[in-house]
């Protein structure tokens, strides 16, 4: 089991699909040795804080980028209700 988990960092197809808590779509986590899209997508502090209150697991890249874009465009934190 440990070997499979380690191998999944190098071979994304070995990862189990996750369900995005925001949109409900299945996705494969982008985490790897160099990081994850969670670290690449820039979110302001208020948006990040509200997301931590609303979600307790991973979100797909599309949803993260959407929250970042909405926050940057409007200048305020906007979270869609699931």
Short mmCIF file of C-alpha atoms in Angstrom, two decimals:
data_model
loop_
_atom_site.label_atom_id
_atom_site.label_comp_id
_atom_site.label_asym_id
_atom_site.label_seq_id
_atom_site.Cartn_x
_atom_site.Cartn_y
_atom_site.Cartn_z
CA UNK A 1 0.00 0.00 0.00
CA UNK A 2 2.82 2.41 0.84
CA UNK A 3 4.55 1.65 -2.47
CA UNK A 4 1.35 2.35 -4.43
CA UNK A 5 0.90 5.65 -2.59
CA UNK A 6 4.46 6.68 -3.37
CA UNK A 7 4.08 5.60 -7.00
CA UNK A 8 0.96 7.79 -7.34
CA UNK A 9 3.16 10.89 -6.95
CA UNK A 10 4.86 9.92 -10.20
CA UNK A 11 1.96 8.23 -12.02
CA UNK A 12 -1.30 10.22 -11.64
CA UNK A 13 -3.38 7.40 -13.17
CA UNK A 14 -2.77 5.38 -9.98
CA UNK A 15 -4.62 7.95 -7.87
CA UNK A 16 -8.19 7.39 -6.79
CA UNK A 17 -10.68 9.95 -8.10
CA UNK A 18 -11.91 12.52 -5.60
CA UNK A 19 -15.17 14.47 -5.62
CA UNK A 20 -14.92 18.25 -5.61
CA UNK A 21 -16.85 19.59 -2.64
CA UNK A 22 -17.82 22.69 -4.59
CA UNK A 23 -19.17 21.38 -7.91
CA UNK A 24 -19.52 17.64 -7.22
CA UNK A 25 -17.42 16.60 -10.22
CA UNK A 26 -14.84 13.82 -9.96
CA UNK A 27 -11.20 14.76 -10.46
CA UNK A 28 -7.72 13.40 -9.90
CA UNK A 29 -5.72 15.35 -7.32
CA UNK A 30 -2.86 17.31 -8.86
CA UNK A 31 -0.51 16.82 -5.90
CA UNK A 32 2.97 15.66 -6.71
CA UNK A 33 6.52 16.07 -5.59
CA UNK A 34 6.57 19.70 -6.72
CA UNK A 35 3.28 20.64 -5.05
CA UNK A 36 -0.35 20.91 -6.08
CA UNK A 37 -2.62 23.32 -7.89
CA UNK A 38 -3.82 24.31 -4.43
CA UNK A 39 -0.46 26.01 -4.04
CA UNK A 40 -0.42 27.42 -7.60
CA UNK A 41 -3.82 29.13 -7.55
CA UNK A 42 -3.51 32.48 -5.80
CA UNK A 43 -6.36 33.21 -3.38
CA UNK A 44 -6.61 36.27 -1.20
CA UNK A 45 -6.73 35.78 2.56
CA UNK A 46 -10.47 36.48 3.03
CA UNK A 47 -11.41 34.05 0.22
CA UNK A 48 -9.14 31.35 1.62
CA UNK A 49 -10.64 31.81 5.12
CA UNK A 50 -14.24 31.55 3.85
CA UNK A 51 -13.37 28.48 1.80
CA UNK A 52 -11.89 26.80 4.87
CA UNK A 53 -15.19 27.38 6.68
CA UNK A 54 -17.30 26.02 3.81
CA UNK A 55 -15.16 23.10 2.58
CA UNK A 56 -13.15 20.48 4.46
CA UNK A 57 -11.64 18.58 1.54
CA UNK A 58 -10.09 19.18 -1.88
CA UNK A 59 -11.61 21.20 -4.70
CA UNK A 60 -10.95 20.73 -8.39
CA UNK A 61 -8.64 23.16 -10.14
CA UNK A 62 -11.52 24.71 -12.10
CA UNK A 63 -13.40 25.64 -8.91
CA UNK A 64 -10.29 27.00 -7.20
CA UNK A 65 -9.48 29.12 -10.24
CA UNK A 66 -13.09 30.30 -10.37
CA UNK A 67 -13.01 31.45 -6.76
CA UNK A 68 -9.70 33.23 -7.36
CA UNK A 69 -11.04 34.95 -10.49
CA UNK A 70 -14.31 36.02 -8.84
CA UNK A 71 -12.44 37.46 -5.89
CA UNK A 72 -9.93 39.31 -8.08
CA UNK A 73 -12.58 40.73 -10.44
CA UNK A 74 -15.06 41.85 -7.82
CA UNK A 75 -12.59 42.81 -5.13
CA UNK A 76 -14.63 40.85 -2.65
CA UNK A 77 -15.04 37.25 -1.61
CA UNK A 78 -17.77 35.39 -3.48
CA UNK A 79 -18.48 31.72 -2.77
CA UNK A 80 -21.15 29.84 -4.66
CA UNK A 81 -23.49 27.73 -2.59
CA UNK A 82 -23.38 24.02 -3.38
#
